[in-house]
Amino acid sequence: MDNPDLPRALRLQAGGCQALGSPFHAGLLNLMADALEAGDDLGGLFEPWAQADVKALFEDATPLRILGGLHELVLSGADSELAATYPKPGAPIDPAAAWTAARSAIDRHRDRLAAFMTHEPQTNEVRRSVCLVGGFLTVAKETGLPLRCFEIAASAGLNTNWDRFGYRLGEASFGDPAATVFLDADWTGPAPPVDAKVEVVERAACDRRPVDLADPAERRRLLSYIWPDQFERLDRIRAAIDLAVAVGTRVETADAVDWTARTAAPRPGAATVVYHSVFWQYMPPESQAALRATIEALGAQATTQAPFAWLCMEPPPGETANMEVRLTLWPGGQERILANVHPHGARVAWRG
Ligand SMILES: C[S@@+](CC[C@H](N)C(=O)[O-])C[C@H]1O[C@@H](n2cnc3c(N)ncnc32)[C@H](O)[C@@H]1O
């Protein structure tokens, strides 16, 4: 296959991996791009994208598909030769050795990899809760009411358990310091209102394609999209999966607009919070408009005894890399930017 946009896309993704803290994947992708440019078709794994340009390759997250597929071979124990070259805590990374092993693993597991790559990559980033928690605290503090929490596009639903995690928020802390999932961030700015009384009286979540944590293959798929040299992220998601399984976390299969209209109307005696992270960009403009209208219509029903909040961690309009935490609380309905945050939650600049 001779698609010059493919190695170009791999190199661009390598830059993204480097910037977001995965030099291992950056190295692997650059070596993969070199191989393609030298005429290796990598077992035809990229055949479905033979005509795709860089934009289409990014929309399909094609580079993340092959990285996920290779990591899955390691996590499943299917290829010990490849596993031996993958990052280990405390040892230097060796992308060149990993690429040599990966290239022969591609021949050994070609069909398994091709099947893995038919799936759209799907992640669930637990550390985004450290970005959102200040929003929940703000709603609890300002309304003085218990919370009903509705997560749109929750993936595996790991962040529906945000109130069961422990947090360090700069100088402040919130939640159980002995929690199995403990989150912190490089925090700047004041602390959110950690003295708020937080009680979650109802929680629910939807996704158009939820990850079923009861299925070991789906759990492994979720882990496989975490970059293998990011040990803390891997530990965090494993702990959050265990917690979600232990408390019986459920995510309903539903489209964001229908589900929100059907489930999240405000009710007296609690503050209803509809929230989401890193999902807005996956909806076409007409669905974005429909969801906004649905949420605003629910907001218009809010009263002081039945307040309604829209909390999100999403990029500002027209951007994809920088993220903001925004809160709109009804009655009133004034949007506030609470924080600027790193896409994986590594940094939080809290404005309050
Ligand atoms: C990048 S993931 C983010 C998952 C999670 N919110 C997080 O921050 O870890 C985007 C999620 O949006 C879901 N999604 C995209 N469009 C959707 C829609 N119209 N309705 C429901 N879920 C949707 C996808 O299935 C995927 O799980």
Coordinates of C-alpha atoms and ligand atoms in Angstrom, one line a residue:
M1 CA 0.0 0.0 0.0
D2 CA 1.3 3.4 -0.9
N3 CA -0.5 6.1 1.0
P4 CA 1.9 8.8 2.0
D5 CA -0.7 10.3 4.4
L6 CA -0.4 7.2 6.6
P7 CA 3.2 7.6 7.8
R8 CA 2.4 11.4 8.0
A9 CA -0.5 10.6 10.4
L10 CA 1.7 8.2 12.4
R11 CA 4.4 10.9 12.9
L12 CA 1.8 13.5 13.8
Q13 CA 0.3 11.1 16.4
A14 CA 3.9 10.5 17.6
G15 CA 4.2 14.2 18.4
G16 CA 0.9 14.1 20.3
C17 CA 2.1 11.0 22.3
Q18 CA 5.4 12.8 23.1
A19 CA 3.6 16.0 24.2
L20 CA 1.1 14.0 26.4
G21 CA 3.8 12.0 28.1
S22 CA 4.3 8.8 26.1
P23 CA 7.8 8.8 24.6
F24 CA 7.5 5.0 24.2
H25 CA 4.5 5.3 21.8
A26 CA 6.1 8.3 20.1
G27 CA 9.2 6.2 19.3
L28 CA 7.2 3.2 18.2
L29 CA 5.0 5.2 15.8
N30 CA 8.0 6.9 14.2
L31 CA 9.6 3.5 13.6
M32 CA 6.4 2.2 12.2
A33 CA 6.3 5.3 9.9
D34 CA 9.8 4.6 8.8
A35 CA 8.9 1.0 7.9
L36 CA 5.9 2.1 5.8
E37 CA 8.0 4.6 4.0
A38 CA 10.6 1.8 3.3
G39 CA 7.8 -0.2 1.6
D40 CA 6.7 -2.6 4.3
D41 CA 2.9 -2.9 4.2
L42 CA 2.8 -4.2 7.8
G43 CA 0.7 -7.2 6.9
G44 CA -1.9 -5.1 5.2
L45 CA -3.3 -3.9 8.6
F46 CA -3.9 -0.4 7.2
E47 CA -5.7 -1.6 4.0
P48 CA -9.0 -0.3 5.2
W49 CA -7.4 3.2 5.3
A50 CA -5.6 2.9 1.9
Q51 CA -7.4 6.0 0.5
A52 CA -7.7 8.0 3.7
D53 CA -6.1 11.4 4.1
V54 CA -4.5 12.7 7.3
K55 CA -7.8 14.2 8.5
A56 CA -9.7 10.9 8.0
L57 CA -6.9 8.9 9.6
F58 CA -7.2 11.2 12.7
E59 CA -11.0 11.1 12.7
D60 CA -10.7 7.3 12.8
A61 CA -7.9 7.4 15.3
T62 CA -6.1 4.9 13.1
P63 CA -2.7 5.3 14.8
L64 CA -4.3 4.6 18.2
R65 CA -6.0 1.5 16.8
I66 CA -2.7 -0.3 16.0
L67 CA -1.1 0.9 19.3
G68 CA -4.1 -0.4 21.2
G69 CA -3.9 -3.7 19.3
L70 CA -0.2 -4.3 20.1
H71 CA -0.8 -3.3 23.8
E72 CA -3.6 -5.8 23.9
L73 CA -1.3 -8.6 22.8
V74 CA 0.9 -7.7 25.7
L75 CA -1.9 -7.4 28.3
S76 CA -3.6 -10.6 27.3
G77 CA -0.3 -12.6 27.5
A78 CA -0.8 -13.6 23.8
D79 CA 2.8 -12.6 22.8
S80 CA 5.5 -13.0 25.5
E81 CA 8.2 -11.9 23.0
L82 CA 6.5 -8.5 22.5
A83 CA 5.7 -8.2 26.2
A84 CA 9.4 -8.6 27.1
T85 CA 10.1 -5.4 25.2
Y86 CA 7.3 -3.3 26.6
P87 CA 7.9 -0.6 29.4
K88 CA 8.5 -1.8 32.9
P89 CA 8.5 0.5 36.0
G90 CA 12.0 1.6 36.8
A91 CA 13.5 0.4 33.5
P92 CA 14.4 2.6 30.5
I93 CA 12.1 2.4 27.6
D94 CA 13.4 0.8 24.3
P95 CA 11.1 1.6 21.4
A96 CA 13.6 0.1 18.9
A97 CA 13.5 -3.3 20.6
A98 CA 9.7 -3.0 20.9
W99 CA 9.3 -2.2 17.2
T100 CA 11.5 -5.2 16.2
A101 CA 9.3 -7.5 18.4
A102 CA 6.1 -5.7 17.2
R103 CA 7.0 -6.3 13.6
S104 CA 7.2 -10.0 14.0
A105 CA 4.1 -10.0 16.3
I106 CA 2.2 -8.5 13.4
D107 CA 3.0 -11.6 11.3
R108 CA 2.1 -13.9 14.2
H109 CA -1.2 -12.2 15.1
R110 CA -2.2 -10.5 11.9
D111 CA -5.9 -11.5 12.0
R112 CA -6.3 -10.7 15.7
L113 CA -4.8 -7.3 15.2
A114 CA -6.9 -6.6 12.1
A115 CA -10.1 -7.5 14.1
F116 CA -9.0 -5.3 17.0
M117 CA -8.5 -2.4 14.6
T118 CA -12.1 -2.6 13.4
H119 CA -13.2 -1.1 16.7
E120 CA -13.3 2.6 17.4
P121 CA -10.8 3.4 20.2
Q122 CA -12.6 4.1 23.4
T123 CA -11.1 5.4 26.7
N124 CA -12.4 6.3 30.1
E125 CA -10.0 8.8 31.8
V126 CA -10.4 8.6 35.6
R127 CA -8.3 11.6 36.3
R128 CA -10.9 13.9 34.6
S129 CA -12.7 13.6 37.9
V130 CA -10.0 15.8 39.5
C131 CA -11.1 18.5 37.0
L132 CA -14.9 18.0 37.5
V133 CA -14.9 17.6 41.3
G134 CA -14.6 21.3 42.0
G135 CA -17.8 21.8 39.8
F136 CA -19.7 19.3 41.9
L137 CA -18.5 21.0 45.1
T138 CA -19.5 24.4 43.8
V139 CA -23.0 23.1 43.0
A140 CA -23.3 21.5 46.5
K141 CA -22.0 24.6 48.2
E142 CA -24.2 27.1 46.3
T143 CA -27.4 25.1 46.5
G144 CA -26.9 23.5 49.9
L145 CA -28.7 20.4 48.5
P146 CA -27.8 16.7 47.9
L147 CA -26.8 15.9 44.3
R148 CA -28.5 13.8 41.6
C149 CA -25.7 13.1 39.0
F150 CA -26.3 12.2 35.4
E151 CA -23.2 11.5 33.3
I152 CA -23.6 11.7 29.5
A153 CA -21.1 9.6 27.3
A154 CA -19.7 7.9 30.4
S155 CA -17.9 5.1 28.5
A156 CA -17.4 2.5 31.2
G157 CA -18.9 4.8 33.9
L158 CA -15.7 5.0 36.0
N159 CA -16.3 8.7 36.7
T160 CA -19.8 8.1 38.0
N161 CA -18.0 7.1 41.2
W162 CA -16.3 10.5 41.5
D163 CA -17.5 11.0 45.1
R164 CA -16.0 7.7 46.1
F165 CA -12.5 8.8 45.1
G166 CA -10.0 10.7 47.4
Y167 CA -8.5 14.0 46.1
R168 CA -5.6 16.3 46.7
L169 CA -6.5 19.7 45.2
G170 CA -3.4 21.8 45.7
E171 CA -3.3 22.6 49.4
A172 CA -6.8 21.2 50.0
S173 CA -8.2 17.8 50.0
F174 CA -11.6 16.2 49.6
G175 CA -13.0 12.7 50.1
D176 CA -11.5 9.7 51.7
P177 CA -7.7 9.9 51.9
A178 CA -7.6 6.1 52.0
A179 CA -9.8 5.6 48.9
T180 CA -8.5 3.0 46.5
V181 CA -8.7 5.6 43.8
F182 CA -6.8 8.7 44.8
L183 CA -6.4 11.6 42.4
D184 CA -4.3 14.7 42.4
A185 CA -3.1 17.2 39.8
D186 CA -0.5 19.9 39.3
W187 CA -2.9 22.5 40.8
T188 CA -2.7 26.3 40.5
G189 CA -5.2 28.8 41.8
P190 CA -7.5 28.7 44.8
A191 CA -9.1 25.5 46.1
P192 CA -12.8 24.8 45.3
P193 CA -15.2 24.8 48.2
V194 CA -14.1 21.5 49.8
D195 CA -16.1 22.3 53.0
A196 CA -19.4 21.8 51.0
K197 CA -21.5 18.9 52.3
V198 CA -21.6 16.4 49.4
E199 CA -24.2 13.6 49.3
V200 CA -25.0 11.9 46.0
V201 CA -28.6 10.6 46.3
E202 CA -28.9 9.4 42.7
R203 CA -26.5 8.6 39.9
A204 CA -27.0 7.4 36.3
A205 CA -25.0 7.3 33.1
C206 CA -25.4 6.7 29.4
D207 CA -23.1 6.0 26.4
R208 CA -24.0 5.2 22.9
R209 CA -21.6 2.2 23.2
P210 CA -20.8 1.5 26.9
V211 CA -17.8 -0.6 27.9
D212 CA -19.1 -3.7 29.7
L213 CA -16.8 -4.1 32.7
A214 CA -18.3 -7.6 33.3
D215 CA -16.6 -8.8 30.2
P216 CA -12.8 -9.5 30.7
A217 CA -12.1 -8.8 26.9
E218 CA -13.8 -5.4 27.2
R219 CA -11.9 -4.5 30.4
R220 CA -8.7 -5.4 28.6
R221 CA -9.6 -3.4 25.6
L222 CA -10.2 -0.4 27.8
L223 CA -6.7 -0.8 29.4
S224 CA -5.1 -1.4 26.0
Y225 CA -5.7 2.2 25.0
I226 CA -3.8 3.5 28.0
W227 CA -0.2 4.2 26.9
P228 CA 2.1 1.5 28.3
D229 CA 4.7 3.8 29.7
Q230 CA 2.1 5.6 31.8
F231 CA 2.2 3.3 34.8
E232 CA 0.2 5.7 37.1
R233 CA -2.6 6.0 34.6
L234 CA -2.7 2.2 34.3
D235 CA -2.8 1.7 38.1
R236 CA -5.5 4.3 38.4
I237 CA -7.8 2.8 35.8
R238 CA -7.3 -0.7 37.2
A239 CA -8.3 0.6 40.7
A240 CA -11.3 2.5 39.3
I241 CA -12.4 -0.6 37.3
D242 CA -12.2 -2.7 40.5
L243 CA -14.3 -0.1 42.4
A244 CA -16.9 0.2 39.6
V245 CA -17.3 -3.6 39.5
A246 CA -17.5 -3.7 43.3
V247 CA -20.3 -1.1 43.5
G248 CA -22.2 -2.4 40.4
T249 CA -21.7 0.6 38.2
R250 CA -24.1 0.6 35.2
V251 CA -24.1 2.6 32.0
E252 CA -27.2 2.6 29.9
T253 CA -26.9 2.2 26.1
A254 CA -28.5 5.3 24.8
D255 CA -28.0 8.4 22.7
A256 CA -27.0 11.5 24.7
V257 CA -30.0 13.7 23.6
D258 CA -32.8 11.2 24.1
W259 CA -31.4 10.0 27.4
T260 CA -30.9 13.4 28.9
A261 CA -34.4 14.5 27.9
R262 CA -35.9 11.3 29.4
T263 CA -34.0 11.0 32.7
A264 CA -32.5 14.3 33.9
A265 CA -35.5 16.6 34.7
P266 CA -34.9 18.6 37.9
R267 CA -36.7 17.4 41.0
P268 CA -37.3 19.2 44.3
G269 CA -35.1 18.5 47.3
A270 CA -31.9 17.9 45.2
A271 CA -29.6 19.6 42.7
T272 CA -29.7 17.8 39.4
V273 CA -26.3 17.8 37.7
V274 CA -25.9 16.8 34.0
Y275 CA -22.2 16.4 33.3
H276 CA -19.8 15.2 30.6
S277 CA -16.1 15.2 29.6
V278 CA -14.4 15.1 26.3
F279 CA -17.4 14.0 24.3
W280 CA -18.8 17.1 22.6
Q281 CA -16.5 16.9 19.6
Y282 CA -17.8 13.4 18.8
M283 CA -21.3 14.7 18.1
P284 CA -22.3 16.2 14.7
P285 CA -23.3 19.9 14.9
E286 CA -27.1 19.1 14.8
S287 CA -26.8 16.8 17.8
Q288 CA -24.8 19.4 19.6
A289 CA -27.5 21.9 19.0
A290 CA -30.2 19.4 20.1
L291 CA -28.4 18.5 23.3
R292 CA -27.8 22.1 24.2
A293 CA -31.5 22.9 23.6
T294 CA -32.5 19.9 25.7
I295 CA -30.3 20.9 28.6
E296 CA -31.4 24.5 28.4
A297 CA -35.1 23.4 28.4
L298 CA -34.4 21.4 31.6
G299 CA -32.6 24.4 33.0
A300 CA -35.7 26.5 32.4
Q301 CA -37.7 24.1 34.6
A302 CA -35.4 24.7 37.6
T303 CA -36.4 26.4 40.8
T304 CA -34.5 27.2 44.0
Q305 CA -35.8 23.9 45.5
A306 CA -35.1 22.0 42.2
P307 CA -31.9 23.5 40.8
F308 CA -30.3 22.2 37.6
A309 CA -26.6 22.3 36.7
W310 CA -24.7 21.6 33.4
L311 CA -21.1 20.8 34.2
C312 CA -18.6 19.9 31.6
M313 CA -14.9 19.5 30.7
E314 CA -14.6 20.2 27.1
P315 CA -12.5 22.4 24.7
P316 CA -13.6 25.9 24.1
P317 CA -15.5 26.3 20.8
G318 CA -13.2 25.7 17.8
E319 CA -10.4 24.0 19.8
T320 CA -9.6 20.4 20.6
A321 CA -6.5 20.3 22.7
N322 CA -7.1 22.8 25.6
M323 CA -9.9 22.0 27.9
E324 CA -12.1 24.1 30.1
V325 CA -14.4 23.2 33.0
R326 CA -17.6 25.1 32.6
L327 CA -20.6 25.3 34.9
T328 CA -24.1 26.7 34.3
L329 CA -26.4 26.6 37.2
W330 CA -30.2 27.3 37.0
P331 CA -32.2 29.3 38.2
G332 CA -30.0 32.0 36.7
G333 CA -28.3 30.1 33.9
Q334 CA -25.2 32.1 33.7
E335 CA -22.2 30.1 32.3
R336 CA -19.0 30.2 34.3
I337 CA -15.5 29.0 33.4
L338 CA -14.3 27.3 36.5
A339 CA -10.9 26.0 35.3
N340 CA -8.5 25.4 32.5
V341 CA -7.3 21.8 32.5
H342 CA -5.0 19.3 30.8
P343 CA -7.0 16.8 28.6
H344 CA -6.1 13.9 31.0
G345 CA -6.4 15.9 34.2
A346 CA -2.6 16.2 34.9
R347 CA -2.9 20.0 35.4
V348 CA -5.8 22.1 36.8
A349 CA -5.7 25.9 36.8
W350 CA -8.7 26.6 39.0
R351 CA -10.3 30.0 38.7
G352 CA -13.4 29.3 40.9
Ligands
LIG1 C1 -13.4 10.2 24.5 S1 -14.6 9.3 25.2 C2 -14.8 10.0 26.8 C3 -15.4 9.1 27.8 C4 -15.5 9.7 29.2 N1 -16.5 10.8 29.2 C5 -14.2 10.2 29.7 O1 -14.0 11.4 29.8 O2 -13.4 9.3 30.0 C6 -16.1 9.8 24.3 C7 -17.3 8.9 24.6 O3 -18.5 9.6 24.0 C8 -19.4 8.6 23.6 N2 -20.3 9.2 22.7 C9 -20.1 9.8 21.5 N3 -21.2 10.3 21.0 C10 -22.2 9.9 21.8 C11 -23.6 10.1 21.8 N4 -24.2 10.8 20.8 N5 -24.4 9.6 22.8 C12 -23.8 9.0 23.8 N6 -22.5 8.7 23.9 C13 -21.7 9.2 22.9 C14 -18.4 7.5 23.0 O4 -19.1 6.2 22.9 C15 -17.3 7.5 24.0 O5 -17.5 6.6 25.1

